[in-house]
Amino acid sequence: AQSVTQLDSHVSVSEGTPVLLRCNYSSSYSPSLFWYVQHPNKGLQLLLKYTSAATLVKGINGFEAEFKKSETSFHLTKPSAHMSDAAEYFCGVSGFDSSYKLIFGSGTRLLVRP
Amino acid sequence: KAGVTQTPRYLIKTRGQQVTLSCSPISGHRSVSWYQQTPGQGLQFLFEYFSETQRNKGNFPGRFSGRQFSNSRSEMNVSTLELGDSALYLCASSLAERSNTDTQYFGPGTRLTVL
């Protein structure tokens, strides 16, 4: 069965410093991997997705993620945090062994300090 | 293109009542999935509908049901509401390709409060 583990429930960074949100996955087949962001009282917005093309995926708002099969990881990074990045981030996996249901991690809340 | 819309945005109900939530997918999208989001359990998959048929189901009691209409709009229903049903209910739509290229796009959610 597919599963996702987000290794940090909270991450705090200063504005202008790099962001790293960690995600590990488990899948028997080649998965699709996603990062979504949720601002307070909003739905989920797609940041980026990996679907077996390039292993380095660029998304919106300067975010990118690297698929590392050997480490079963799909960490989200951004070179320089902005105050508007403060939100909750969800990593998700989908694929054949979940009947293409989207399975989410528990979320990482990103706090950006001025 | 308009995004996924959900109505109503907020609902307050009392225990024992029932509730119906509505979701209109992105134009051209044929699949609608529903998720429940709570602080304790996170994001949990409820069910997916495609061509008016339930294609996938999560681990929720039978009080939770849904349906899809011929125009791909979907409704979910919760009967005999319990306090624990208080949550943000999110709807997502996709093209429904059974492949790794399919992507789900989410609506703003319906916030249900059960008193």
GROMACS .gro file of C-alpha atoms in nm:
model
  229
    1ALA     CA    1   0.000   0.000   0.000
    2GLN     CA    2   0.108   0.354  -0.059
    3SER     CA    3   0.182   0.590   0.227
    4VAL     CA    4   0.341   0.927   0.292
    5THR     CA    5   0.536   1.051   0.594
    6GLN     CA    6   0.603   1.418   0.646
    7LEU     CA    7   0.892   1.424   0.885
    8ASP     CA    8   0.826   1.760   1.051
    9SER     CA    9   0.492   1.880   1.181
   10HIS     CA   10   0.625   2.238   1.215
   11VAL     CA   11   0.911   2.422   1.048
   12SER     CA   12   1.014   2.775   1.139
   13VAL     CA   13   1.244   2.988   0.920
   14SER     CA   14   1.339   3.352   0.896
   15GLU     CA   15   1.229   3.554   0.595
   16GLY     CA   16   1.493   3.534   0.322
   17THR     CA   17   1.639   3.200   0.439
   18PRO     CA   18   1.598   2.863   0.265
   19VAL     CA   19   1.299   2.638   0.322
   20LEU     CA   20   1.318   2.258   0.343
   21LEU     CA   21   1.003   2.050   0.401
   22ARG     CA   22   1.067   1.677   0.411
   23CYS     CA   23   0.853   1.401   0.268
   24ASN     CA   24   0.915   1.027   0.242
   25TYR     CA   25   0.686   0.789   0.058
   26SER     CA   26   0.619   0.421   0.025
   27SER     CA   27   0.494   0.268  -0.300
   28SER     CA   28   0.519  -0.066  -0.474
   29TYR     CA   29   0.484   0.090  -0.818
   30SER     CA   30   0.611   0.407  -0.981
   31PRO     CA   31   0.415   0.674  -0.801
   32SER     CA   32   0.305   1.026  -0.876
   33LEU     CA   33   0.405   1.267  -0.603
   34PHE     CA   34   0.250   1.602  -0.523
   35TRP     CA   35   0.295   1.900  -0.297
   36TYR     CA   36  -0.006   2.111  -0.210
   37VAL     CA   37  -0.025   2.426   0.002
   38GLN     CA   38  -0.316   2.531   0.220
   39HIS     CA   39  -0.351   2.886   0.348
   40PRO     CA   40  -0.583   2.947   0.645
   41ASN     CA   41  -0.949   2.883   0.566
   42LYS     CA   42  -0.868   2.791   0.208
   43GLY     CA   43  -0.865   2.477  -0.003
   44LEU     CA   44  -0.552   2.303  -0.128
   45GLN     CA   45  -0.350   2.462  -0.406
   46LEU     CA   46  -0.120   2.249  -0.620
   47LEU     CA   47   0.244   2.359  -0.591
   48LEU     CA   48   0.405   2.094  -0.808
   49LYS     CA   49   0.391   1.730  -0.911
   50TYR     CA   50   0.627   1.453  -1.017
   51THR     CA   51   0.505   1.201  -1.273
   52SER     CA   52   0.822   1.010  -1.378
   53ALA     CA   53   0.968   1.272  -1.608
   54ALA     CA   54   1.247   1.496  -1.474
   55THR     CA   55   1.344   1.417  -1.115
   56LEU     CA   56   1.381   1.786  -1.028
   57VAL     CA   57   1.040   1.945  -1.047
   58LYS     CA   58   0.982   2.319  -1.048
   59GLY     CA   59   0.656   2.455  -0.916
   60ILE     CA   60   0.486   2.783  -0.853
   61ASN     CA   61   0.613   3.063  -0.627
   62GLY     CA   62   0.976   2.952  -0.650
   63PHE     CA   63   0.926   2.609  -0.494
   64GLU     CA   64   1.090   2.296  -0.628
   65ALA     CA   65   1.118   1.933  -0.524
   66GLU     CA   66   1.355   1.651  -0.609
   67PHE     CA   67   1.241   1.291  -0.651
   68LYS     CA   68   1.501   1.051  -0.508
   69LYS     CA   69   1.398   0.694  -0.566
   70SER     CA   70   1.689   0.544  -0.371
   71GLU     CA   71   1.587   0.745  -0.065
   72THR     CA   72   1.210   0.728  -0.133
   73SER     CA   73   1.201   1.101  -0.072
   74PHE     CA   74   1.037   1.402  -0.232
   75HIS     CA   75   1.152   1.702  -0.028
   76LEU     CA   76   1.020   2.050  -0.103
   77THR     CA   77   1.264   2.342  -0.110
   78LYS     CA   78   1.269   2.715  -0.174
   79PRO     CA   79   1.586   2.925  -0.176
   80SER     CA   80   1.441   3.224   0.005
   81ALA     CA   81   1.130   3.227   0.223
   82HIS     CA   82   0.873   3.502   0.198
   83MET     CA   83   0.619   3.599   0.462
   84SER     CA   84   0.341   3.490   0.226
   85ASP     CA   85   0.480   3.132   0.229
   86ALA     CA   86   0.349   3.081   0.583
   87ALA     CA   87   0.090   2.806   0.543
   88GLU     CA   88   0.041   2.431   0.579
   89TYR     CA   89   0.202   2.206   0.320
   90PHE     CA   90   0.085   1.858   0.227
   91CYS     CA   91   0.279   1.592   0.044
   92GLY     CA   92   0.069   1.338  -0.146
   93VAL     CA   93   0.122   1.014  -0.338
   94SER     CA   94  -0.094   0.848  -0.600
   95GLY     CA   95  -0.055   0.547  -0.821
   96PHE     CA   96  -0.159   0.203  -0.926
   97ASP     CA   97  -0.137   0.045  -0.582
   98SER     CA   98  -0.377   0.298  -0.433
   99SER     CA   99  -0.616   0.276  -0.731
  100TYR     CA  100  -0.501   0.629  -0.805
  101LYS     CA  101  -0.646   0.765  -0.481
  102LEU     CA  102  -0.445   1.059  -0.350
  103ILE     CA  103  -0.291   0.968  -0.014
  104PHE     CA  104  -0.174   1.262   0.197
  105GLY     CA  105   0.083   1.305   0.468
  106SER     CA  106  -0.009   1.469   0.797
  107GLY     CA  107   0.108   1.812   0.688
  108THR     CA  108   0.389   2.053   0.781
  109ARG     CA  109   0.306   2.395   0.912
  110LEU     CA  110   0.558   2.653   0.791
  111LEU     CA  111   0.614   2.961   1.005
  112VAL     CA  112   0.810   3.250   0.854
  113ARG     CA  113   0.963   3.494   1.102
  114PRO     CA  114   1.024   3.855   0.996
  115LYS     CA  115  -1.144   2.837  -1.661
  116ALA     CA  116  -1.342   2.852  -1.341
  117GLY     CA  117  -1.208   2.640  -1.059
  118VAL     CA  118  -1.383   2.385  -0.842
  119THR     CA  119  -1.674   2.539  -0.655
  120GLN     CA  120  -1.832   2.411  -0.337
  121THR     CA  121  -2.154   2.518  -0.171
  122PRO     CA  122  -2.229   2.612   0.093
  123ARG     CA  123  -1.901   2.738   0.235
  124TYR     CA  124  -2.017   2.714   0.595
  125LEU     CA  125  -2.281   2.502   0.768
  126ILE     CA  126  -2.392   2.463   1.126
  127LYS     CA  127  -2.603   2.160   1.214
  128THR     CA  128  -2.703   1.976   1.529
  129ARG     CA  129  -2.644   1.614   1.617
  130GLY     CA  130  -2.881   1.374   1.447
  131GLN     CA  131  -2.953   1.598   1.151
  132GLN     CA  132  -2.841   1.526   0.798
  133VAL     CA  133  -2.652   1.748   0.557
  134THR     CA  134  -2.589   1.768   0.182
  135LEU     CA  135  -2.281   1.934   0.035
  136SER     CA  136  -2.241   2.022  -0.330
  137CYS     CA  137  -1.941   2.034  -0.563
  138SER     CA  138  -1.910   2.159  -0.920
  139PRO     CA  139  -1.591   2.039  -1.093
  140ILE     CA  140  -1.373   2.223  -1.340
  141SER     CA  141  -1.532   2.220  -1.683
  142GLY     CA  142  -1.430   1.904  -1.870
  143HIS     CA  143  -1.329   1.716  -1.555
  144ARG     CA  144  -1.513   1.390  -1.513
  145SER     CA  145  -1.397   1.271  -1.174
  146VAL     CA  146  -1.488   1.416  -0.838
  147SER     CA  147  -1.328   1.308  -0.510
  148TRP     CA  148  -1.423   1.405  -0.158
  149TYR     CA  149  -1.193   1.441   0.144
  150GLN     CA  150  -1.253   1.511   0.510
  151GLN     CA  151  -1.000   1.730   0.691
  152THR     CA  152  -0.985   1.741   1.070
  153PRO     CA  153  -0.707   1.853   1.306
  154GLY     CA  154  -0.680   1.504   1.455
  155GLN     CA  155  -0.704   1.282   1.148
  156GLY     CA  156  -0.569   1.513   0.878
  157LEU     CA  157  -0.684   1.469   0.521
  158GLN     CA  158  -0.878   1.149   0.466
  159PHE     CA  159  -1.021   1.022   0.139
  160LEU     CA  160  -1.396   0.967   0.143
  161PHE     CA  161  -1.490   0.856  -0.208
  162GLU     CA  162  -1.445   0.919  -0.578
  163TYR     CA  163  -1.711   0.937  -0.847
  164PHE     CA  164  -1.668   0.900  -1.220
  165SER     CA  165  -1.948   0.881  -1.478
  166GLU     CA  166  -2.209   0.877  -1.203
  167THR     CA  167  -2.049   0.569  -1.044
  168GLN     CA  168  -1.852   0.538  -0.723
  169ARG     CA  169  -1.507   0.425  -0.831
  170ASN     CA  170  -1.317   0.437  -0.501
  171LYS     CA  171  -1.422   0.443  -0.139
  172GLY     CA  172  -1.240   0.531   0.180
  173ASN     CA  173  -1.287   0.386   0.525
  174PHE     CA  174  -1.592   0.578   0.645
  175PRO     CA  175  -1.924   0.453   0.784
  176GLY     CA  176  -2.231   0.417   0.568
  177ARG     CA  177  -2.367   0.746   0.702
  178PHE     CA  178  -2.141   0.909   0.445
  179SER     CA  179  -2.267   0.878   0.091
  180GLY     CA  180  -2.241   1.060  -0.235
  181ARG     CA  181  -2.355   1.073  -0.590
  182GLN     CA  182  -2.260   1.226  -0.920
  183PHE     CA  183  -2.488   1.368  -1.184
  184SER     CA  184  -2.459   1.345  -1.560
  185ASN     CA  185  -2.300   1.693  -1.574
  186SER     CA  186  -2.027   1.567  -1.334
  187ARG     CA  187  -2.152   1.777  -1.043
  188SER     CA  188  -2.141   1.583  -0.720
  189GLU     CA  189  -2.311   1.587  -0.383
  190MET     CA  190  -2.217   1.419  -0.062
  191ASN     CA  191  -2.457   1.346   0.219
  192VAL     CA  192  -2.396   1.277   0.584
  193SER     CA  193  -2.688   1.138   0.781
  194THR     CA  194  -2.735   1.123   1.157
  195LEU     CA  195  -2.464   1.376   1.222
  196GLU     CA  196  -2.223   1.324   1.510
  197LEU     CA  197  -2.001   1.578   1.682
  198GLY     CA  198  -1.697   1.411   1.525
  199ASP     CA  199  -1.826   1.492   1.178
  200SER     CA  200  -1.728   1.854   1.231
  201ALA     CA  201  -1.463   1.910   0.965
  202LEU     CA  202  -1.363   2.084   0.646
  203TYR     CA  203  -1.498   1.882   0.353
  204LEU     CA  204  -1.293   1.925   0.040
  205CYS     CA  205  -1.390   1.834  -0.311
  206ALA     CA  206  -1.137   1.778  -0.589
  207SER     CA  207  -1.186   1.727  -0.958
  208SER     CA  208  -0.965   1.569  -1.223
  209LEU     CA  209  -0.975   1.450  -1.581
  210ALA     CA  210  -1.007   1.096  -1.442
  211GLU     CA  211  -0.728   0.945  -1.645
  212ARG     CA  212  -0.628   0.629  -1.463
  213SER     CA  213  -0.262   0.716  -1.488
  214ASN     CA  214   0.013   0.891  -1.303
  215THR     CA  215  -0.048   1.204  -1.507
  216ASP     CA  216  -0.387   1.271  -1.348
  217THR     CA  217  -0.394   1.571  -1.115
  218GLN     CA  218  -0.660   1.669  -0.864
  219TYR     CA  219  -0.763   2.031  -0.823
  220PHE     CA  220  -0.932   2.129  -0.501
  221GLY     CA  221  -1.220   2.356  -0.416
  222PRO     CA  222  -1.226   2.593  -0.116
  223GLY     CA  223  -1.412   2.344   0.102
  224THR     CA  224  -1.727   2.343   0.313
  225ARG     CA  225  -1.677   2.399   0.684
  226LEU     CA  226  -1.929   2.184   0.872
  227THR     CA  227  -1.983   2.242   1.242
  228VAL     CA  228  -2.199   1.995   1.434
  229LEU     CA  229  -2.334   2.118   1.769
   0.00000   0.00000   0.00000
